[in-house]
mmCIF file of C-alpha atoms and ligand atoms in Angstrom:
data_model
loop_
_atom_site.group_PDB
_atom_site.id
_atom_site.type_symbol
_atom_site.label_atom_id
_atom_site.label_comp_id
_atom_site.label_asym_id
_atom_site.label_seq_id
_atom_site.Cartn_x
_atom_site.Cartn_y
_atom_site.Cartn_z
ATOM 1 C CA MET F 1 -0.213 -8.128 19.544
ATOM 2 C CA ARG F 2 -1.683 -9.876 22.572
ATOM 3 C CA LEU F 3 -4.303 -7.644 24.252
ATOM 4 C CA LEU F 4 -3.905 -7.494 27.989
ATOM 5 C CA TRP F 5 -7.263 -7.310 29.653
ATOM 6 C CA TYR F 6 -5.835 -7.317 33.011
ATOM 7 C CA LYS F 7 -3.508 -5.083 34.696
ATOM 8 C CA PRO F 8 -0.072 -6.752 34.757
ATOM 9 C CA ARG F 9 1.222 -7.526 38.313
ATOM 10 C CA VAL F 10 4.347 -5.859 39.393
ATOM 11 C CA PRO F 11 6.165 -7.336 42.250
ATOM 12 C CA ALA F 12 5.753 -5.612 45.623
ATOM 13 C CA ARG F 13 7.864 -2.598 46.382
ATOM 14 C CA ILE F 14 10.586 -3.220 48.935
ATOM 15 C CA ILE F 15 10.586 -1.292 52.184
ATOM 16 C CA ASP F 16 14.248 -0.435 52.788
ATOM 17 C CA GLY F 17 14.713 -0.764 56.517
ATOM 18 C CA LYS F 18 18.279 0.380 56.204
ATOM 19 C CA ALA F 19 17.267 3.786 54.691
ATOM 20 C CA VAL F 20 14.452 4.304 57.216
ATOM 21 C CA ALA F 21 16.762 3.471 60.244
ATOM 22 C CA GLN F 22 19.301 6.000 58.798
ATOM 23 C CA GLN F 23 16.502 8.646 58.886
ATOM 24 C CA VAL F 24 15.644 7.807 62.472
ATOM 25 C CA GLU F 25 19.403 8.022 63.291
ATOM 26 C CA ARG F 26 19.522 11.565 61.708
ATOM 27 C CA GLU F 27 16.641 12.659 63.786
ATOM 28 C CA VAL F 28 18.430 11.266 67.007
ATOM 29 C CA LEU F 29 21.636 12.995 65.950
ATOM 30 C CA GLU F 30 19.824 16.307 65.651
ATOM 31 C CA VAL F 31 18.291 16.007 69.085
ATOM 32 C CA LEU F 32 21.637 14.849 70.491
ATOM 33 C CA ALA F 33 23.436 18.060 69.075
ATOM 34 C CA ALA F 34 21.132 20.268 71.236
ATOM 35 C CA LEU F 35 21.720 18.352 74.421
ATOM 36 C CA PRO F 36 24.278 19.581 77.038
ATOM 37 C CA TYR F 37 25.164 15.890 78.015
ATOM 38 C CA ARG F 38 25.649 12.558 76.375
ATOM 39 C CA PRO F 39 23.125 10.008 77.264
ATOM 40 C CA GLY F 40 24.425 6.706 78.523
ATOM 41 C CA LEU F 41 23.164 3.266 77.432
ATOM 42 C CA VAL F 42 24.245 0.063 79.154
ATOM 43 C CA ALA F 43 23.531 -3.282 77.342
ATOM 44 C CA VAL F 44 23.701 -6.338 79.557
ATOM 45 C CA ARG F 45 24.506 -9.726 78.286
ATOM 46 C CA VAL F 46 24.596 -12.919 80.564
ATOM 47 C CA GLY F 47 26.303 -15.993 78.808
ATOM 48 C CA ASN F 48 27.437 -16.628 75.301
ATOM 49 C CA ASP F 49 24.290 -17.059 73.180
ATOM 50 C CA PRO F 50 25.786 -16.305 69.697
ATOM 51 C CA ALA F 51 22.941 -14.300 68.567
ATOM 52 C CA SER F 52 22.816 -12.281 71.824
ATOM 53 C CA GLU F 53 26.509 -11.693 71.392
ATOM 54 C CA ILE F 54 25.987 -10.006 67.911
ATOM 55 C CA TYR F 55 22.885 -8.046 69.075
ATOM 56 C CA VAL F 56 24.417 -6.583 72.349
ATOM 57 C CA ARG F 57 27.705 -5.685 70.510
ATOM 58 C CA SER F 58 25.806 -4.123 67.682
ATOM 59 C CA LYS F 59 23.611 -2.041 70.092
ATOM 60 C CA ALA F 60 26.707 -0.762 72.141
ATOM 61 C CA ARG F 61 28.546 0.026 68.923
ATOM 62 C CA LYS F 62 25.755 1.961 67.367
ATOM 63 C CA ALA F 63 25.373 3.862 70.400
ATOM 64 C CA GLN F 64 29.028 4.938 70.392
ATOM 65 C CA GLU F 65 28.856 5.706 66.552
ATOM 66 C CA ILE F 66 26.062 8.195 67.021
ATOM 67 C CA GLY F 67 27.520 9.910 70.034
ATOM 68 C CA LEU F 68 25.896 8.254 73.030
ATOM 69 C CA ARG F 69 27.967 6.633 75.907
ATOM 70 C CA GLY F 70 27.352 2.958 74.883
ATOM 71 C CA THR F 71 28.591 0.168 77.262
ATOM 72 C CA GLU F 72 28.473 -3.494 76.965
ATOM 73 C CA LEU F 73 28.281 -5.236 80.371
ATOM 74 C CA ILE F 74 29.095 -9.094 80.033
ATOM 75 C CA PHE F 75 28.608 -11.593 82.638
ATOM 76 C CA ASP F 76 29.375 -15.414 83.103
ATOM 77 C CA ALA F 77 26.512 -17.810 82.055
ATOM 78 C CA ALA F 78 26.702 -19.255 85.566
ATOM 79 C CA MET F 79 25.979 -15.790 87.198
ATOM 80 C CA ARG F 80 23.333 -15.948 89.968
ATOM 81 C CA GLU F 81 20.136 -14.227 89.894
ATOM 82 C CA ALA F 82 20.769 -12.153 93.100
ATOM 83 C CA ASP F 83 24.037 -10.964 91.475
ATOM 84 C CA LEU F 84 22.310 -9.651 88.485
ATOM 85 C CA LEU F 85 19.596 -8.032 90.500
ATOM 86 C CA GLN F 86 22.448 -6.326 92.326
ATOM 87 C CA GLU F 87 24.082 -5.053 88.980
ATOM 88 C CA ILE F 88 20.547 -3.747 87.843
ATOM 89 C CA ASP F 89 20.235 -1.952 91.141
ATOM 90 C CA ARG F 90 23.635 -0.387 90.650
ATOM 91 C CA LEU F 91 22.738 0.877 87.175
ATOM 92 C CA ASN F 92 19.365 2.199 88.421
ATOM 93 C CA HIS F 93 21.228 4.315 90.948
ATOM 94 C CA ASP F 94 24.005 5.492 88.449
ATOM 95 C CA ASP F 95 23.020 8.959 87.327
ATOM 96 C CA ASP F 96 25.114 8.747 84.285
ATOM 97 C CA VAL F 97 23.059 5.782 82.995
ATOM 98 C CA ASP F 98 19.887 6.751 81.069
ATOM 99 C CA GLY F 99 19.069 3.438 79.421
ATOM 100 C CA ILE F 100 19.408 -0.120 80.619
ATOM 101 C CA LEU F 101 18.699 -3.169 78.576
ATOM 102 C CA VAL F 102 19.116 -6.843 79.609
ATOM 103 C CA GLN F 103 19.365 -9.062 76.548
ATOM 104 C CA LEU F 104 16.997 -11.959 76.262
ATOM 105 C CA PRO F 105 17.078 -14.921 76.515
ATOM 106 C CA LEU F 106 18.733 -15.309 79.861
ATOM 107 C CA PRO F 107 20.306 -18.425 81.246
ATOM 108 C CA ARG F 108 17.853 -20.865 82.971
ATOM 109 C CA GLN F 109 18.703 -19.913 86.521
ATOM 110 C CA ILE F 110 17.634 -16.414 85.962
ATOM 111 C CA ASP F 111 14.010 -15.340 85.842
ATOM 112 C CA PRO F 112 13.690 -12.743 83.011
ATOM 113 C CA ARG F 113 10.470 -11.351 84.655
ATOM 114 C CA LYS F 114 12.342 -10.508 88.009
ATOM 115 C CA MET F 115 14.943 -8.721 85.984
ATOM 116 C CA ILE F 116 12.567 -6.669 83.853
ATOM 117 C CA ASP F 117 10.523 -5.707 87.032
ATOM 118 C CA ALA F 118 13.835 -4.680 88.703
ATOM 119 C CA ILE F 119 14.863 -2.036 85.889
ATOM 120 C CA ASP F 120 13.919 1.435 86.792
ATOM 121 C CA PRO F 121 10.892 2.181 84.291
ATOM 122 C CA ALA F 122 12.363 5.517 83.555
ATOM 123 C CA LYS F 123 15.584 3.710 82.242
ATOM 124 C CA ASP F 124 13.694 0.748 80.628
ATOM 125 C CA VAL F 125 14.683 1.505 76.957
ATOM 126 C CA ASP F 126 13.282 -1.863 75.940
ATOM 127 C CA GLY F 127 9.846 -0.841 77.096
ATOM 128 C CA PHE F 128 9.316 -4.269 78.789
ATOM 129 C CA HIS F 129 8.730 -3.063 82.457
ATOM 130 C CA PRO F 130 4.968 -3.587 83.440
ATOM 131 C CA ILE F 131 4.604 0.116 84.153
ATOM 132 C CA ASN F 132 5.562 0.857 80.498
ATOM 133 C CA VAL F 133 3.560 -1.825 79.073
ATOM 134 C CA GLY F 134 0.626 -0.578 80.967
ATOM 135 C CA ARG F 135 1.280 2.969 79.902
ATOM 136 C CA LEU F 136 1.463 1.629 76.231
ATOM 137 C CA HIS F 137 -1.819 -0.202 76.572
ATOM 138 C CA LEU F 138 -3.545 3.019 77.877
ATOM 139 C CA GLY F 139 -2.186 5.064 74.940
ATOM 140 C CA ARG F 140 0.043 7.160 77.144
ATOM 141 C CA ALA F 141 3.369 8.541 76.341
ATOM 142 C CA THR F 142 6.065 5.996 77.253
ATOM 143 C CA LEU F 143 9.104 3.959 76.292
ATOM 144 C CA VAL F 144 7.791 1.815 73.522
ATOM 145 C CA PRO F 145 9.384 -1.652 72.653
ATOM 146 C CA CYS F 146 11.877 -1.014 69.816
ATOM 147 C CA THR F 147 10.974 -3.603 67.223
ATOM 148 C CA PRO F 148 7.178 -2.792 67.012
ATOM 149 C CA ALA F 149 7.962 0.961 67.173
ATOM 150 C CA GLY F 150 10.332 0.387 64.132
ATOM 151 C CA VAL F 151 7.585 -1.529 62.379
ATOM 152 C CA MET F 152 5.228 1.487 62.701
ATOM 153 C CA ARG F 153 7.999 3.590 61.191
ATOM 154 C CA LEU F 154 8.208 1.175 58.292
ATOM 155 C CA ILE F 155 4.552 1.155 57.578
ATOM 156 C CA ASP F 156 4.537 4.874 57.685
ATOM 157 C CA SER F 157 7.358 5.042 55.140
ATOM 158 C CA THR F 158 5.023 3.587 52.597
ATOM 159 C CA GLY F 159 2.732 6.733 53.000
ATOM 160 C CA ILE F 160 -0.444 4.526 53.199
ATOM 161 C CA PRO F 161 -2.610 5.595 56.086
ATOM 162 C CA ILE F 162 -3.058 3.041 58.836
ATOM 163 C CA ASP F 163 -6.351 4.676 60.080
ATOM 164 C CA GLY F 164 -9.353 2.236 59.283
ATOM 165 C CA LYS F 165 -7.158 -0.501 57.858
ATOM 166 C CA ARG F 166 -7.446 -4.261 58.776
ATOM 167 C CA ALA F 167 -4.209 -5.152 60.660
ATOM 168 C CA VAL F 168 -3.321 -8.823 61.560
ATOM 169 C CA VAL F 169 -0.378 -9.557 63.824
ATOM 170 C CA VAL F 170 0.707 -13.161 63.789
ATOM 171 C CA GLY F 171 2.492 -13.921 67.012
ATOM 172 C CA ARG F 172 1.629 -12.804 70.512
ATOM 173 C CA SER F 173 4.956 -12.470 72.279
ATOM 174 C CA ASP F 174 5.501 -9.710 74.988
ATOM 175 C CA ILE F 175 8.404 -8.223 72.932
ATOM 176 C CA VAL F 176 6.663 -7.890 69.445
ATOM 177 C CA GLY F 177 3.131 -9.364 68.974
ATOM 178 C CA LYS F 178 1.334 -7.697 71.893
ATOM 179 C CA PRO F 179 2.927 -4.166 71.808
ATOM 180 C CA MET F 180 2.674 -4.190 67.946
ATOM 181 C CA ALA F 181 -1.257 -4.706 68.350
ATOM 182 C CA SER F 182 -1.253 -1.947 70.812
ATOM 183 C CA LEU F 183 0.452 0.528 68.418
ATOM 184 C CA LEU F 184 -1.748 -0.350 65.493
ATOM 185 C CA LEU F 185 -4.862 -0.019 67.510
ATOM 186 C CA GLN F 186 -3.697 3.449 68.720
ATOM 187 C CA ARG F 187 -3.511 4.447 64.979
ATOM 188 C CA ASN F 188 -7.231 3.241 64.564
ATOM 189 C CA ALA F 189 -6.438 0.028 62.771
ATOM 190 C CA THR F 190 -8.832 -2.760 63.285
ATOM 191 C CA VAL F 191 -6.429 -5.339 64.811
ATOM 192 C CA THR F 192 -6.433 -9.084 65.151
ATOM 193 C CA ILE F 193 -3.754 -11.082 66.840
ATOM 194 C CA CYS F 194 -3.154 -14.571 65.597
ATOM 195 C CA HIS F 195 -1.112 -17.352 67.269
ATOM 196 C CA SER F 196 -0.434 -21.001 67.303
ATOM 197 C CA ARG F 197 -3.860 -21.934 68.332
ATOM 198 C CA THR F 198 -5.642 -19.654 65.749
ATOM 199 C CA TYR F 199 -8.166 -21.934 63.722
ATOM 200 C CA ASP F 200 -7.799 -21.597 59.897
ATOM 201 C CA LEU F 201 -4.951 -19.022 59.994
ATOM 202 C CA PRO F 202 -5.040 -18.246 56.277
ATOM 203 C CA SER F 203 -8.587 -17.142 56.288
ATOM 204 C CA VAL F 204 -7.685 -14.469 58.918
ATOM 205 C CA THR F 205 -4.339 -13.285 57.299
ATOM 206 C CA ARG F 206 -5.990 -12.986 53.999
ATOM 207 C CA GLU F 207 -8.220 -10.284 55.424
ATOM 208 C CA ALA F 208 -5.045 -8.078 56.245
ATOM 209 C CA ASP F 209 -4.393 -4.830 54.620
ATOM 210 C CA ILE F 210 -1.329 -4.828 56.934
ATOM 211 C CA LEU F 211 0.237 -8.075 57.856
ATOM 212 C CA VAL F 212 2.897 -8.310 60.502
ATOM 213 C CA ALA F 213 4.475 -11.732 60.825
ATOM 214 C CA ALA F 214 6.340 -12.258 64.172
ATOM 215 C CA ILE F 215 6.138 -16.064 64.542
ATOM 216 C CA GLY F 216 9.753 -17.064 64.749
ATOM 217 C CA LYS F 217 9.246 -19.891 62.098
ATOM 218 C CA PRO F 218 10.706 -19.731 58.785
ATOM 219 C CA MET F 219 8.558 -19.190 55.739
ATOM 220 C CA THR F 220 5.319 -19.695 57.619
ATOM 221 C CA ILE F 221 3.420 -16.954 55.635
ATOM 222 C CA GLY F 222 2.897 -18.229 51.937
ATOM 223 C CA PRO F 223 1.292 -16.324 49.098
ATOM 224 C CA GLU F 224 -2.114 -18.005 49.671
ATOM 225 C CA MET F 225 -2.277 -16.287 53.055
ATOM 226 C CA VAL F 226 -1.814 -12.711 51.798
ATOM 227 C CA LYS F 227 -4.379 -10.268 50.424
ATOM 228 C CA ARG F 228 -3.604 -8.729 46.953
ATOM 229 C CA GLY F 229 -2.147 -5.193 47.617
ATOM 230 C CA ALA F 230 -1.220 -5.715 51.352
ATOM 231 C CA ILE F 231 1.617 -4.358 53.218
ATOM 232 C CA VAL F 232 3.745 -7.304 54.622
ATOM 233 C CA ILE F 233 6.214 -6.906 57.387
ATOM 234 C CA ASP F 234 8.501 -9.727 58.223
ATOM 235 C CA VAL F 235 9.838 -9.579 61.847
ATOM 236 C CA GLY F 236 11.308 -13.106 61.626
ATOM 237 C CA MET F 237 15.059 -13.785 61.765
ATOM 238 C CA ASN F 238 15.682 -17.441 61.171
ATOM 239 C CA ARG F 239 19.171 -18.833 60.475
ATOM 240 C CA VAL F 240 18.566 -22.018 58.351
ATOM 241 C CA GLY F 241 21.053 -24.613 57.064
ATOM 242 C CA ARG F 242 21.335 -26.818 54.034
ATOM 243 C CA GLU F 243 18.433 -29.029 55.305
ATOM 244 C CA PHE F 244 16.299 -26.221 54.050
ATOM 245 C CA ALA F 245 17.482 -26.192 50.411
ATOM 246 C CA ASP F 246 14.376 -27.992 49.030
ATOM 247 C CA ARG F 247 12.074 -25.443 50.659
ATOM 248 C CA LEU F 248 14.104 -22.561 49.328
ATOM 249 C CA ALA F 249 14.628 -23.866 45.789
ATOM 250 C CA HIS F 250 12.168 -21.418 44.289
ATOM 251 C CA ASP F 251 14.084 -18.453 45.804
ATOM 252 C CA GLU F 252 17.137 -17.839 43.558
ATOM 253 C CA GLU F 253 18.960 -15.339 45.820
ATOM 254 C CA LYS F 254 18.485 -17.340 49.032
ATOM 255 C CA SER F 255 19.441 -20.514 47.328
ATOM 256 C CA ARG F 256 22.669 -18.948 46.165
ATOM 257 C CA LEU F 257 23.518 -17.880 49.675
ATOM 258 C CA LEU F 258 22.611 -21.159 51.243
ATOM 259 C CA ALA F 259 24.868 -22.962 48.756
ATOM 260 C CA LYS F 260 27.723 -20.533 49.173
ATOM 261 C CA ASN F 261 27.567 -20.161 52.970
ATOM 262 C CA GLY F 262 25.893 -23.365 54.224
ATOM 263 C CA ASN F 263 23.254 -21.140 55.918
ATOM 264 C CA ALA F 264 20.960 -18.396 55.103
ATOM 265 C CA LEU F 265 19.036 -15.746 57.101
ATOM 266 C CA ILE F 266 15.286 -15.948 56.278
ATOM 267 C CA GLY F 267 12.186 -14.396 57.583
ATOM 268 C CA ASP F 268 8.739 -15.857 58.618
ATOM 269 C CA VAL F 269 7.478 -14.878 55.166
ATOM 270 C CA ASP F 270 7.937 -16.806 51.991
ATOM 271 C CA TYR F 271 9.412 -13.609 50.539
ATOM 272 C CA SER F 272 9.902 -14.282 46.689
ATOM 273 C CA ARG F 273 6.423 -15.679 46.515
ATOM 274 C CA VAL F 274 4.682 -13.209 48.627
ATOM 275 C CA ARG F 275 6.267 -10.427 46.708
ATOM 276 C CA GLU F 276 4.094 -11.313 43.806
ATOM 277 C CA VAL F 277 1.097 -10.802 45.774
ATOM 278 C CA ALA F 278 1.742 -7.844 48.227
ATOM 279 C CA GLU F 279 2.093 -4.217 47.406
ATOM 280 C CA TRP F 280 4.767 -3.548 49.933
ATOM 281 C CA ILE F 281 7.097 -5.969 51.600
ATOM 282 C CA THR F 282 10.163 -5.864 54.031
ATOM 283 C CA PRO F 283 13.218 -8.007 53.187
ATOM 284 C CA VAL F 284 15.293 -10.133 55.591
ATOM 285 C CA PRO F 285 17.839 -9.010 56.291
ATOM 286 C CA GLY F 286 17.551 -5.206 55.770
ATOM 287 C CA GLY F 287 13.885 -4.710 56.894
ATOM 288 C CA VAL F 288 12.913 -4.742 60.490
ATOM 289 C CA GLY F 289 16.406 -5.493 61.868
ATOM 290 C CA PRO F 290 18.107 -2.225 61.361
ATOM 291 C CA MET F 291 14.994 -0.427 62.830
ATOM 292 C CA THR F 292 15.158 -2.229 66.257
ATOM 293 C CA ILE F 293 18.646 -0.643 66.938
ATOM 294 C CA ALA F 294 17.786 2.730 65.604
ATOM 295 C CA MET F 295 14.527 2.769 67.702
ATOM 296 C CA LEU F 296 16.792 1.897 70.751
ATOM 297 C CA MET F 297 18.929 4.878 70.203
ATOM 298 C CA LYS F 298 15.830 7.076 70.087
ATOM 299 C CA ASN F 299 14.481 5.637 73.246
ATOM 300 C CA THR F 300 17.703 6.187 75.026
ATOM 301 C CA VAL F 301 17.783 9.868 74.071
ATOM 302 C CA THR F 302 13.981 10.252 74.935
ATOM 303 C CA ALA F 303 14.649 8.410 78.459
ATOM 304 C CA ALA F 304 17.533 10.720 79.075
ATOM 305 C CA GLN F 305 15.379 13.817 78.140
ATOM 306 C CA TRP F 306 12.532 12.696 80.418
ATOM 307 C CA ARG F 307 14.621 11.672 83.368
ATOM 308 C CA ARG F 308 16.856 14.607 83.513
ATOM 309 C CA ARG F 309 14.123 17.212 82.886
HETATM 310 N N1 LIG I 401 15.945 -10.470 72.604
HETATM 311 C C1 LIG I 401 15.341 -10.423 71.425
HETATM 312 N N2 LIG I 401 14.817 -9.217 71.104
HETATM 313 C C2 LIG I 401 15.021 -8.325 72.202
HETATM 314 C C3 LIG I 401 15.008 -7.116 72.444
HETATM 315 O O1 LIG I 401 14.358 -6.170 71.679
HETATM 316 N N3 LIG I 401 15.504 -6.647 73.685
HETATM 317 C C4 LIG I 401 16.098 -7.534 74.468
HETATM 318 N N4 LIG I 401 16.525 -6.991 75.669
HETATM 319 N N5 LIG I 401 16.289 -8.685 74.322
HETATM 320 C C5 LIG I 401 15.800 -9.231 73.120
#
């Protein structure tokens, strides 16, 4: 018999985003059942970006499925900025509309900042309006961006306290990285934000008890960048083709999908290798993705309650 002097490594436990999202949906249903009205969500899409088509349809469908009034508003890619502003103004003044979201990215002729600024902050279920961003930064009650809010729920689902932990967020976008850092800070984590100009990224990420990857580049976080025992949350959603086959060769499951479908959806984290180092990890798909939509439902109900009170 070989004596083991070390504790054998078990692969990281998987954080099941679908299960946590279902839990959030059950909570939303409970609140909805006690409301004397049906909150309304309008998801606006301009143009035919394939990813946006899927996201906006999923958002409107999920809304309908759980008993909200979910509407998809679709406009031509050549729509003028002034016309979209007018639509937003109409939705702002429609008393049956509780939540408005304008799917990003927008066609070139439309400035996303102007659109975000035009949405009534009380109906801004994405939490992108400067008023809501400011409230979040100040730690006040507000509509919180859905993806980072969902990530907090995923971290909490592990049962590991955030208080006092070292959290590293890779990516500084307005949609994920910045609000993510605010939320972690509010829960008393020691937070570092890394980005494309960070010097010696691995030396920073290796310090993280909680590592959130929101870079938008496939397999950027390798095992050498992760502290043993860390919680790793992968926000990336990258569709890659056969040109990625070599880099994915070590990942049996993804290689099989790539061979079968000609493409595969992968995260910003090298999942199969990082799993050997981390304690908890989110898969792609089935991790952060389902949470974003669930939190949007929650925000819509919250927006309705606050606005109609
Ligand atoms: N594009 C990518 N993520 C998002 C999001 O959370 N909301 C909106 N409106 N657009 C997005």
